[in-house]
Coordinates of C-alpha atoms and ligand atoms in Angstrom, one line a residue:
M91 CA -47.1 -34.7 0.3
A92 CA -43.4 -34.2 -1.0
S93 CA -42.6 -31.4 2.0
S94 CA -43.1 -33.3 4.8
N95 CA -41.2 -36.2 3.8
P96 CA -37.6 -35.1 4.7
T97 CA -35.4 -36.1 2.1
Q98 CA -31.6 -37.5 2.6
R99 CA -29.8 -33.9 2.8
E100 CA -32.1 -32.7 5.5
Y101 CA -31.3 -36.1 7.4
A102 CA -27.5 -35.1 6.7
L103 CA -28.4 -31.4 8.0
L104 CA -30.2 -32.4 11.0
T105 CA -27.4 -34.8 12.1
V106 CA -25.0 -32.1 11.9
L107 CA -26.6 -30.1 14.1
L108 CA -27.5 -32.4 16.7
V109 CA -23.5 -33.6 17.1
S110 CA -22.8 -29.5 17.1
L111 CA -25.3 -29.0 19.9
L112 CA -23.6 -32.2 21.8
L113 CA -20.0 -31.0 21.2
V114 CA -21.3 -27.6 22.4
F115 CA -23.0 -29.2 25.5
S116 CA -20.1 -31.1 26.6
S117 CA -17.3 -28.4 26.4
N118 CA -19.5 -26.2 28.5
K119 CA -19.6 -28.9 31.6
P120 CA -17.8 -27.2 34.7
T121 CA -14.6 -29.6 34.7
P122 CA -14.3 -29.1 38.5
L123 CA -17.7 -31.1 39.3
S124 CA -16.6 -34.2 37.3
F125 CA -14.4 -37.0 38.9
H126 CA -11.9 -37.9 36.2
T127 CA -8.5 -38.1 37.1
D128 CA -5.8 -38.4 34.3
D129 CA -5.5 -42.2 33.9
I130 CA -8.7 -43.7 35.7
D131 CA -12.1 -42.6 35.7
V132 CA -13.2 -43.4 39.2
S133 CA -17.2 -43.6 38.5
A134 CA -16.9 -46.1 35.7
A135 CA -14.1 -47.9 37.5
D136 CA -15.4 -48.7 40.7
S137 CA -16.5 -52.3 40.4
I138 CA -14.5 -55.7 42.0
S139 CA -12.7 -55.7 38.8
F140 CA -10.7 -52.4 39.3
S141 CA -9.8 -52.9 42.6
R142 CA -5.8 -53.0 41.5
L143 CA -3.9 -50.2 39.4
S144 CA -1.6 -52.4 37.3
W145 CA 1.1 -50.7 35.6
G146 CA 2.8 -53.9 34.5
S147 CA 6.2 -52.9 33.2
G148 CA 5.1 -49.2 32.3
R149 CA 5.2 -46.4 34.3
V150 CA 4.1 -46.1 37.6
P151 CA 1.1 -43.4 37.2
H152 CA 2.0 -40.3 38.6
S153 CA 0.3 -38.4 41.7
K154 CA -1.7 -35.3 41.0
L155 CA -1.9 -32.1 43.6
V156 CA -5.7 -31.3 43.1
T157 CA -6.1 -28.4 45.4
H158 CA -3.7 -27.7 48.7
V159 CA -3.2 -25.0 51.3
P160 CA -1.4 -25.8 54.4
G161 CA -2.7 -28.7 56.4
W162 CA -5.5 -29.2 53.8
T163 CA -3.9 -31.6 50.7
M164 CA -5.9 -32.9 48.1
I165 CA -4.0 -35.5 45.9
D166 CA -5.3 -38.0 43.3
R167 CA -3.4 -41.2 43.5
L168 CA -1.4 -41.0 47.0
Y169 CA 0.2 -44.2 47.3
V170 CA 0.8 -46.1 51.1
L171 CA 3.1 -48.5 51.5
N172 CA 4.1 -49.9 55.4
G173 CA 2.5 -46.8 56.8
T174 CA 4.1 -44.4 54.4
A175 CA 2.7 -41.8 52.0
Y176 CA 4.1 -41.4 48.9
I177 CA 3.6 -39.0 45.8
V178 CA 5.1 -40.1 42.8
T179 CA 6.2 -37.5 40.1
T180 CA 8.8 -36.5 38.1
Q181 CA 8.0 -33.0 38.9
P182 CA 8.7 -32.6 42.9
K183 CA 8.5 -28.8 42.7
L184 CA 4.9 -29.1 41.6
F185 CA 4.3 -30.2 45.4
P186 CA 4.5 -28.3 48.5
H187 CA 7.1 -29.3 50.9
P188 CA 6.0 -31.9 53.2
K189 CA 6.0 -30.2 56.3
F190 CA 2.6 -28.1 55.1
I191 CA 1.0 -31.2 54.1
M192 CA 1.7 -34.1 56.9
S193 CA 3.6 -34.3 60.3
T194 CA 4.7 -37.1 62.8
G195 CA 0.9 -36.8 64.2
I196 CA 1.9 -36.3 67.6
N197 CA 0.3 -34.1 70.0
I198 CA 0.4 -30.3 69.8
D199 CA 2.6 -28.8 72.5
N200 CA 4.5 -25.7 72.7
G201 CA 7.7 -24.9 72.3
P202 CA 10.5 -25.2 69.5
E203 CA 11.3 -28.8 70.5
A204 CA 7.7 -29.5 70.0
V205 CA 7.5 -27.7 66.8
A206 CA 10.8 -29.9 65.3
A207 CA 9.4 -33.0 66.7
R208 CA 5.9 -32.6 64.5
L209 CA 8.2 -32.4 61.4
P210 CA 7.7 -35.3 59.0
T211 CA 9.9 -37.6 58.3
D212 CA 11.0 -39.9 55.5
S213 CA 8.7 -42.7 57.7
E214 CA 5.3 -40.3 57.1
I215 CA 5.5 -39.1 53.7
R216 CA 8.1 -39.1 50.7
I217 CA 8.4 -37.6 47.1
I218 CA 9.8 -39.9 44.9
S219 CA 10.0 -40.7 41.0
P220 CA 8.3 -42.5 38.8
I221 CA 11.5 -44.9 38.8
E222 CA 12.0 -45.3 42.6
A223 CA 8.1 -46.4 42.9
R224 CA 8.6 -49.0 40.4
S225 CA 11.2 -50.5 42.5
L226 CA 9.2 -49.9 45.8
F227 CA 5.8 -50.6 44.9
G228 CA 6.6 -53.7 41.9
T229 CA 4.0 -53.8 39.2
G230 CA 0.5 -52.8 40.6
A231 CA -1.2 -51.3 44.0
G232 CA -4.2 -52.0 45.8
R233 CA -7.0 -49.5 45.0
V234 CA -8.4 -47.5 48.5
Q235 CA -11.6 -46.4 45.8
G236 CA -13.2 -43.4 45.7
V237 CA -12.8 -40.4 48.0
T238 CA -11.0 -40.7 51.2
W239 CA -10.9 -37.7 54.0
L240 CA -8.0 -38.3 55.8
V241 CA -7.2 -36.8 59.4
N242 CA -3.5 -37.5 60.5
D243 CA -4.2 -35.8 64.2
P244 CA -3.5 -37.1 67.5
R245 CA -6.8 -37.8 69.6
Q246 CA -5.8 -34.3 71.4
F247 CA -8.4 -32.0 69.5
I248 CA -11.1 -34.5 68.3
T249 CA -13.1 -35.5 71.0
H250 CA -14.7 -32.2 71.2
Y251 CA -17.9 -31.1 69.6
Y252 CA -16.2 -27.8 68.6
H253 CA -13.2 -29.0 67.2
W254 CA -14.8 -31.7 65.3
S255 CA -17.3 -30.1 63.7
A256 CA -16.1 -26.2 63.6
E257 CA -12.5 -26.8 62.6
L258 CA -12.1 -30.7 61.6
F259 CA -15.5 -31.1 59.4
F260 CA -15.4 -27.3 58.5
G261 CA -12.3 -27.2 57.2
F262 CA -12.8 -30.5 55.0
C263 CA -16.3 -29.3 53.9
R264 CA -14.5 -26.2 53.2
A265 CA -11.3 -27.4 51.5
Y266 CA -13.4 -30.4 49.6
S267 CA -16.3 -27.8 47.8
A268 CA -13.4 -25.9 46.5
L269 CA -14.2 -28.3 43.7
D270 CA -17.5 -26.9 43.3
P271 CA -17.3 -23.4 43.4
F272 CA -20.8 -22.9 41.5
I273 CA -23.0 -24.1 44.2
P274 CA -26.0 -22.4 44.2
P275 CA -27.5 -20.8 47.3
T276 CA -30.0 -23.9 47.2
G277 CA -26.4 -25.9 48.4
K278 CA -27.2 -28.6 45.6
S279 CA -23.9 -29.9 44.3
A280 CA -22.8 -32.8 42.3
L281 CA -19.6 -33.6 44.3
P282 CA -19.7 -37.1 45.6
P283 CA -19.9 -37.7 49.6
P284 CA -16.5 -38.9 50.8
R285 CA -16.5 -42.9 50.8
R286 CA -14.6 -43.0 54.1
M287 CA -12.8 -41.1 56.7
L288 CA -9.7 -42.5 57.6
F289 CA -7.8 -41.8 60.9
T290 CA -4.1 -42.5 61.0
H291 CA -3.5 -41.8 64.7
L292 CA -6.8 -42.5 66.6
D293 CA -8.5 -45.7 67.5
A294 CA -12.3 -45.9 67.5
A295 CA -13.2 -45.7 71.0
H296 CA -11.9 -41.8 70.9
W297 CA -13.8 -39.6 68.5
R298 CA -17.2 -39.1 70.4
D299 CA -17.7 -36.2 72.4
Y300 CA -19.3 -36.4 75.3
A301 CA -22.6 -34.9 73.9
S302 CA -22.4 -37.2 71.1
M303 CA -22.8 -34.3 68.3
N304 CA -20.2 -35.5 66.3
Q305 CA -21.2 -38.9 65.0
W306 CA -25.0 -37.2 64.6
V307 CA -22.6 -34.5 62.6
L308 CA -21.0 -37.1 60.3
R309 CA -23.6 -39.5 59.8
T310 CA -26.5 -36.8 59.2
A311 CA -23.8 -35.1 56.8
F312 CA -22.7 -38.2 55.0
P313 CA -25.4 -41.3 55.8
S314 CA -23.0 -43.7 53.9
I315 CA -19.8 -42.7 55.4
V316 CA -17.4 -45.4 56.8
M317 CA -15.1 -44.7 59.3
E318 CA -11.2 -46.6 59.4
F319 CA -9.0 -45.7 62.1
S320 CA -5.3 -46.4 63.6
G321 CA -6.2 -50.3 63.5
D322 CA -6.7 -50.3 59.9
W323 CA -3.9 -48.0 59.0
E324 CA -1.8 -50.4 60.5
D325 CA -3.3 -53.8 58.8
R326 CA -2.2 -52.3 55.5
A327 CA 0.9 -51.1 56.8
Q328 CA 1.8 -54.8 58.0
M329 CA 1.0 -56.3 55.0
G330 CA 3.8 -54.7 53.0
V331 CA 2.2 -54.0 50.2
P332 CA 1.2 -51.1 47.9
F333 CA -2.1 -49.4 48.3
V334 CA -3.2 -46.2 46.0
L335 CA -5.8 -43.9 47.2
D336 CA -8.0 -42.6 44.1
R337 CA -8.7 -38.9 45.6
V338 CA -7.3 -38.0 49.1
L339 CA -8.0 -35.0 51.1
L340 CA -5.7 -35.2 53.7
A341 CA -6.1 -33.1 56.8
D342 CA -3.0 -32.3 59.3
R343 CA -3.7 -30.0 62.2
A344 CA 0.4 -29.3 62.7
A345 CA 0.9 -28.6 59.2
A346 CA -2.0 -26.2 59.0
I347 CA -0.1 -24.2 62.0
N348 CA 2.6 -23.5 59.3
G349 CA 0.4 -21.5 57.3
E350 CA -0.1 -17.7 57.5
N351 CA -3.9 -17.5 58.2
F352 CA -3.6 -19.6 61.3
G353 CA -1.3 -17.1 62.3
R354 CA -4.0 -14.9 62.5
T355 CA -6.5 -16.9 63.4
Q356 CA -5.7 -19.8 65.5
R357 CA -8.2 -21.4 63.2
T358 CA -6.6 -24.9 60.8
A359 CA -10.2 -24.4 58.9
S360 CA -9.0 -20.8 58.3
E361 CA -6.5 -22.0 55.6
P362 CA -8.9 -23.3 53.0
F363 CA -10.8 -20.2 52.7
A364 CA -8.0 -19.2 50.6
L365 CA -9.0 -21.7 48.2
P366 CA -12.1 -20.8 45.5
G367 CA -15.2 -21.5 46.8
S368 CA -19.0 -20.5 46.4
P369 CA -20.5 -18.2 49.3
N370 CA -22.8 -21.1 49.4
W371 CA -20.4 -23.5 50.5
W372 CA -21.4 -24.4 53.9
S373 CA -25.2 -25.1 52.8
T374 CA -24.2 -27.9 50.9
F375 CA -23.4 -29.6 54.2
R376 CA -25.6 -27.8 56.5
N377 CA -29.0 -28.7 54.4
N378 CA -28.2 -32.4 55.2
I379 CA -27.7 -31.9 58.6
I380 CA -30.5 -29.5 59.4
E381 CA -33.4 -31.9 57.4
F382 CA -32.3 -34.7 59.7
A383 CA -33.6 -32.5 62.7
G384 CA -36.8 -32.1 60.5
L385 CA -36.3 -28.8 59.4
N386 CA -36.7 -27.3 56.1
A387 CA -33.7 -26.1 54.8
T388 CA -34.4 -23.8 52.2
E389 CA -36.8 -22.1 54.7
G390 CA -35.6 -20.3 57.7
Q391 CA -34.7 -16.6 58.4
S392 CA -35.2 -14.2 55.7
T393 CA -34.7 -10.4 56.6
R394 CA -38.5 -9.8 56.8
S395 CA -39.3 -13.0 59.1
R396 CA -40.0 -12.8 62.7
P397 CA -36.7 -12.7 64.4
V398 CA -35.5 -15.6 66.7
I399 CA -33.1 -14.7 69.6
T400 CA -31.6 -17.8 71.2
Y401 CA -29.9 -17.2 74.3
I402 CA -27.4 -20.4 75.3
S403 CA -27.4 -20.3 79.1
R404 CA -24.2 -21.8 81.1
Q405 CA -26.2 -21.2 84.4
G406 CA -26.2 -24.2 86.3
W407 CA -23.1 -26.1 84.2
G408 CA -20.5 -25.0 87.3
R409 CA -17.6 -23.2 84.7
R410 CA -17.7 -20.0 83.0
M411 CA -20.8 -18.7 84.0
L412 CA -22.4 -14.9 84.3
I413 CA -22.9 -13.6 87.3
Q414 CA -26.7 -14.5 88.1
A415 CA -28.0 -11.2 89.0
D416 CA -26.6 -10.3 85.4
H417 CA -27.9 -13.5 83.9
D418 CA -31.4 -12.8 85.4
R419 CA -31.2 -9.1 84.1
L420 CA -30.3 -9.9 80.6
V421 CA -32.9 -12.2 80.3
E422 CA -35.4 -9.9 81.7
E423 CA -34.5 -7.3 79.1
L424 CA -34.5 -9.9 76.0
Y425 CA -38.3 -10.8 77.5
K426 CA -38.9 -6.8 77.4
L427 CA -38.0 -7.2 73.5
R428 CA -40.2 -9.8 72.8
D429 CA -42.8 -8.1 74.5
A430 CA -42.3 -4.7 72.9
Y431 CA -41.4 -6.1 69.4
D432 CA -42.8 -9.5 69.0
Y433 CA -39.3 -11.1 68.4
E434 CA -39.3 -14.9 69.5
V435 CA -36.8 -15.3 72.4
N436 CA -35.4 -18.6 73.8
V437 CA -33.5 -19.0 77.2
V438 CA -32.3 -22.3 76.7
S439 CA -29.4 -25.0 78.7
M440 CA -28.0 -26.7 75.3
D441 CA -27.4 -30.0 77.5
K442 CA -31.3 -29.9 78.5
L443 CA -31.9 -30.3 74.6
S444 CA -31.8 -33.3 72.4
R445 CA -29.9 -33.4 69.7
V446 CA -32.6 -32.9 67.5
E447 CA -34.3 -30.0 69.5
Q448 CA -30.4 -28.2 69.3
L449 CA -30.1 -28.3 66.0
R450 CA -33.7 -27.2 65.3
M451 CA -33.9 -24.4 67.5
S452 CA -30.1 -22.8 66.1
G453 CA -31.4 -23.8 62.4
R454 CA -34.0 -21.1 63.2
T455 CA -32.0 -18.4 65.0
T456 CA -31.3 -15.2 63.9
I457 CA -29.1 -13.8 67.1
M458 CA -27.6 -15.9 68.9
L459 CA -26.1 -15.4 72.8
G460 CA -24.1 -16.9 75.2
V461 CA -20.7 -16.9 77.4
H462 CA -17.9 -18.0 75.1
G463 CA -17.8 -21.9 75.2
N464 CA -19.0 -25.1 73.2
G465 CA -22.9 -24.2 73.6
L466 CA -22.3 -21.3 70.9
T467 CA -21.1 -24.0 68.2
S468 CA -24.6 -24.4 67.2
L469 CA -24.0 -21.2 65.5
L470 CA -22.7 -23.3 62.6
W471 CA -26.9 -24.2 62.0
M472 CA -28.0 -20.8 62.0
K473 CA -29.0 -19.4 58.3
P474 CA -26.7 -16.8 57.6
S475 CA -28.6 -13.3 56.4
P476 CA -27.8 -10.2 56.7
R477 CA -28.7 -9.6 60.4
S478 CA -27.8 -13.0 61.9
T479 CA -25.5 -12.2 64.8
V480 CA -23.1 -14.0 67.3
M481 CA -23.1 -12.2 70.7
E482 CA -20.2 -14.1 73.2
F483 CA -19.9 -12.5 76.8
F484 CA -16.2 -12.9 78.0
F485 CA -14.8 -12.1 81.0
P486 CA -13.3 -8.5 81.0
G487 CA -10.2 -8.7 79.3
G488 CA -10.7 -12.1 77.9
F489 CA -10.8 -13.2 74.0
A490 CA -10.7 -16.2 71.8
H491 CA -11.3 -16.6 68.1
D492 CA -12.9 -20.0 67.8
Y493 CA -16.5 -18.7 67.7
E494 CA -15.8 -15.0 66.1
Y495 CA -13.5 -16.6 63.5
T496 CA -16.3 -19.1 62.6
A497 CA -19.2 -16.6 62.9
R498 CA -17.5 -14.5 60.5
A499 CA -16.3 -17.2 57.7
L500 CA -20.0 -18.1 57.5
G501 CA -20.8 -14.6 56.4
M502 CA -22.4 -13.4 59.9
V503 CA -21.6 -10.5 62.4
H504 CA -19.8 -11.1 66.0
F505 CA -19.9 -9.2 69.0
G506 CA -17.9 -9.6 72.0
Y507 CA -18.4 -8.3 75.8
W508 CA -17.1 -7.5 78.3
G509 CA -19.2 -6.4 81.0
N510 CA -20.8 -2.7 79.7
K511 CA -18.6 -3.0 76.6
A512 CA -18.9 -4.4 73.1
F513 CA -16.7 -4.8 70.8
T514 CA -16.8 -6.2 67.0
R515 CA -14.2 -6.4 63.7
P516 CA -11.9 -4.9 63.4
D517 CA -11.5 -3.7 66.9
V518 CA -11.1 -7.0 68.6
P519 CA -8.5 -7.8 71.5
P520 CA -5.9 -10.1 71.4
V521 CA -6.4 -13.2 72.7
A522 CA -6.1 -13.5 76.1
Y523 CA -7.0 -16.1 79.2
P524 CA -7.0 -14.3 82.0
E525 CA -7.6 -14.7 85.7
G526 CA -11.5 -15.2 86.0
F527 CA -11.9 -16.2 82.2
Q528 CA -13.0 -19.8 83.4
G529 CA -14.9 -18.7 86.9
N530 CA -18.8 -17.9 87.2
E531 CA -18.3 -14.5 87.9
I532 CA -18.7 -13.2 84.4
P533 CA -20.4 -10.0 84.6
I534 CA -22.5 -8.7 81.3
N535 CA -25.1 -5.5 81.2
G536 CA -28.3 -6.6 79.7
S537 CA -29.5 -3.6 79.0
V538 CA -26.5 -2.8 76.1
V539 CA -26.8 -6.4 74.8
A540 CA -30.7 -5.8 74.5
K541 CA -29.6 -2.4 72.8
I542 CA -27.4 -3.9 70.2
V543 CA -29.7 -6.8 69.7
Q544 CA -32.4 -3.9 68.7
E545 CA -30.1 -2.1 66.2
R546 CA -29.1 -5.5 64.5
L547 CA -32.6 -5.8 63.9
A548 CA -33.6 -2.9 63.0
L549 CA -30.5 -1.9 61.0
S550 CA -30.6 -4.7 58.5
D551 CA -34.6 -4.0 58.0
E552 CA -33.7 -0.6 56.6
A553 CA -30.7 -2.4 54.8
D554 CA -33.3 -4.5 53.0
D555 CA -35.5 -2.1 52.1
Ligands
NAG295 C1 8.2 -50.0 57.6 O1 8.2 -49.1 58.7 C2 8.8 -49.4 59.7 C3 8.5 -48.3 60.5 O2 8.7 -47.0 60.0 C4 10.5 -49.3 59.6 O3 10.9 -49.8 60.6 C5 10.6 -50.5 58.5 O4 12.3 -50.2 57.7 C6 9.8 -50.4 57.2 N1 10.2 -51.4 56.4 C7 10.3 -51.3 54.9 C8 10.4 -52.2 54.1 O5 10.1 -50.0 54.6
NAG296 C1 -39.3 -26.3 51.7 O1 -39.9 -24.9 51.4 C2 -40.0 -24.6 50.5 C3 -40.7 -23.4 50.5 O2 -41.5 -23.0 51.5 C4 -40.7 -25.7 49.6 O3 -40.7 -25.2 48.0 C5 -40.2 -27.0 49.7 O4 -41.4 -28.2 48.9 C6 -40.2 -27.5 50.9 N1 -39.5 -28.4 51.1 C7 -39.6 -29.6 52.1 C8 -38.7 -30.7 52.1 O5 -40.9 -29.3 52.8
NAG297 C1 -25.6 -0.8 82.3 O1 -25.5 0.3 80.9 C2 -26.3 0.9 80.9 C3 -26.8 1.7 79.5 O2 -25.0 1.9 79.1 C4 -25.9 2.0 82.2 O3 -26.6 3.0 82.1 C5 -25.8 1.0 83.2 O4 -25.6 2.2 84.5 C6 -25.4 -0.2 83.3 N1 -25.5 -0.7 84.3 C7 -24.3 -1.4 85.1 C8 -24.7 -2.1 86.4 O5 -23.0 -0.7 84.8

C-alpha cells in the first residue's frame, strides 16, 4: 500500500526532526559535569600519544581558574617546573592573590613571624604571561593526566583521623563536588574520581593514622587512586623540564586560614561551603565508604525507623574521660530509654571495634554521643535526617568547633554539654581549653542528656507528620 511507503519528503522531515531533537538534548547537557577544557578533551585525549601538551612555536595554552575559595583552588593546566607552580595567563587579575592559593608549606605556628614565613614566594607559585612561559618552558610540557588532588600541607595535621577525614578529605570532596551542583539524594554523580593524590611536603611513611582509618577512607572512596609524595614531586623538579597538570584541585591549609570562614569556624573545610553544591554532595563519597563496610547506603535512618543511639565511650582510654560515676549514670539513663521506647542503644569503645564495625555502627546511628575527641569523627558516616544529632561532652568552660562544625555542615543538629548544662547554635561559647579539658574528671548529667535525646526523637516525629 502506498501509505505505508514513506516518501522522500517524509524521510527529509524525519531527518530534520531527529537533528533538532539531538540539538535540543545536547544543548541541555549540564556543562559542569563534562570534563572538557578549552584546548583539550581529557577523556578523549587520554592515550599514551597524548602524553605531551605541545604548542610548538604557537601560544602556550593558558591556565584556567575553574573554582576557588581560600585554600581550595581548582585550575586547569597548572604548569610545574623545578618544583614551582606556574599559572600562565594574559589576565593575572582573574586569579586570586597567591597567598590564597599556596603557602611555603611549613608547619603552622602562631605569631606574626610564623604567618609571614608561610607566605608563598616565587619559588612556590608564580603567575606569568604566555610570552614568559614560552621562554621558560620551550615548546611543550609533559601532561600529568586527569584530575589531581594536590596537598601542599606539612605533616603536622595529616596523620590524624579527624584532620584527614573531616578536614582534608571532607574539604576536597566539598570543593570538588562544586562541579556537580545537581547531585541527587542517591549521591550518583558523573564526576570522574581523582586520578592521584599528590603531596608536595609529605613522605610516604607519614599519612596513615594510628587507627588505620585514613587509608580505609581514601581507598574505599576511590579504589583506584594513586598516591604521590614529596619524593615524586622532587623527581619531576630535578628533571628541569616542564610538566602540566590537566586539572588540579590544590589544598593548602595555611592559605585557607587567610579566608573569612576559617576566622569564624577554625575549620579549613568551611571555606568550600561558599561554593555552589548540592545538599546531597557528601552522599556521593559517603556511599562508597559505607558500602565497603557492607551497609546499604540508600537505606538507613528515616524519621520513622527505629532510632539508633550510639554512645562512644572513652572510659579506659586514659585521657579526656568522664567521671566514672557520671558515665555509669549516663549508660543507665540510655538503657532506660531503650527499655521504655524500644530504641537501639549501643555503648561502644571505637578502639575495640574493627574498622568495618565502626563504619557499620555509625552509618546506622541516629544520635551519637561522646566526650570531645577523635571517636566522634565517626559522625561523618551517619546518614543525615531531621533527627540526626551529635551530642558532645566538654569539661565545663571548654569548647572547640571540630565536631560541632562538621555535624552542622552535614545538616545535623549538635548539642554541647557542660555537666548539667546543654547548649546549641546559636548559643555556643567561644573556643576554650581550660584546665581539666584533657583530664579524666569531666562531669555529665545523664538525666539531662536522656531528656534531650528523647526530645530530639519525639520532636522530629511530630515534624514529620
Ligand atoms: C630551581 O629551584 C631551586 C630551588 O628553589 C633554585 O635554587 C634554582 O635556581 C631553580 N633553578 C631554575 C633553573 O629555576
Ligand atoms: C538497598 O536498598 C534499597 C531499598 O531497600 C534496594 O532497592 C537496593 O536494591 C539495595 N541495594 C543493595 C546493593 O542491596
Ligand atoms: C541532673 O539533672 C537533673 C534534672 O535537671 C537534676 O534534678 C539533678 O539534680 C542533676 N543531678 C546532678 C548530680 O546535678
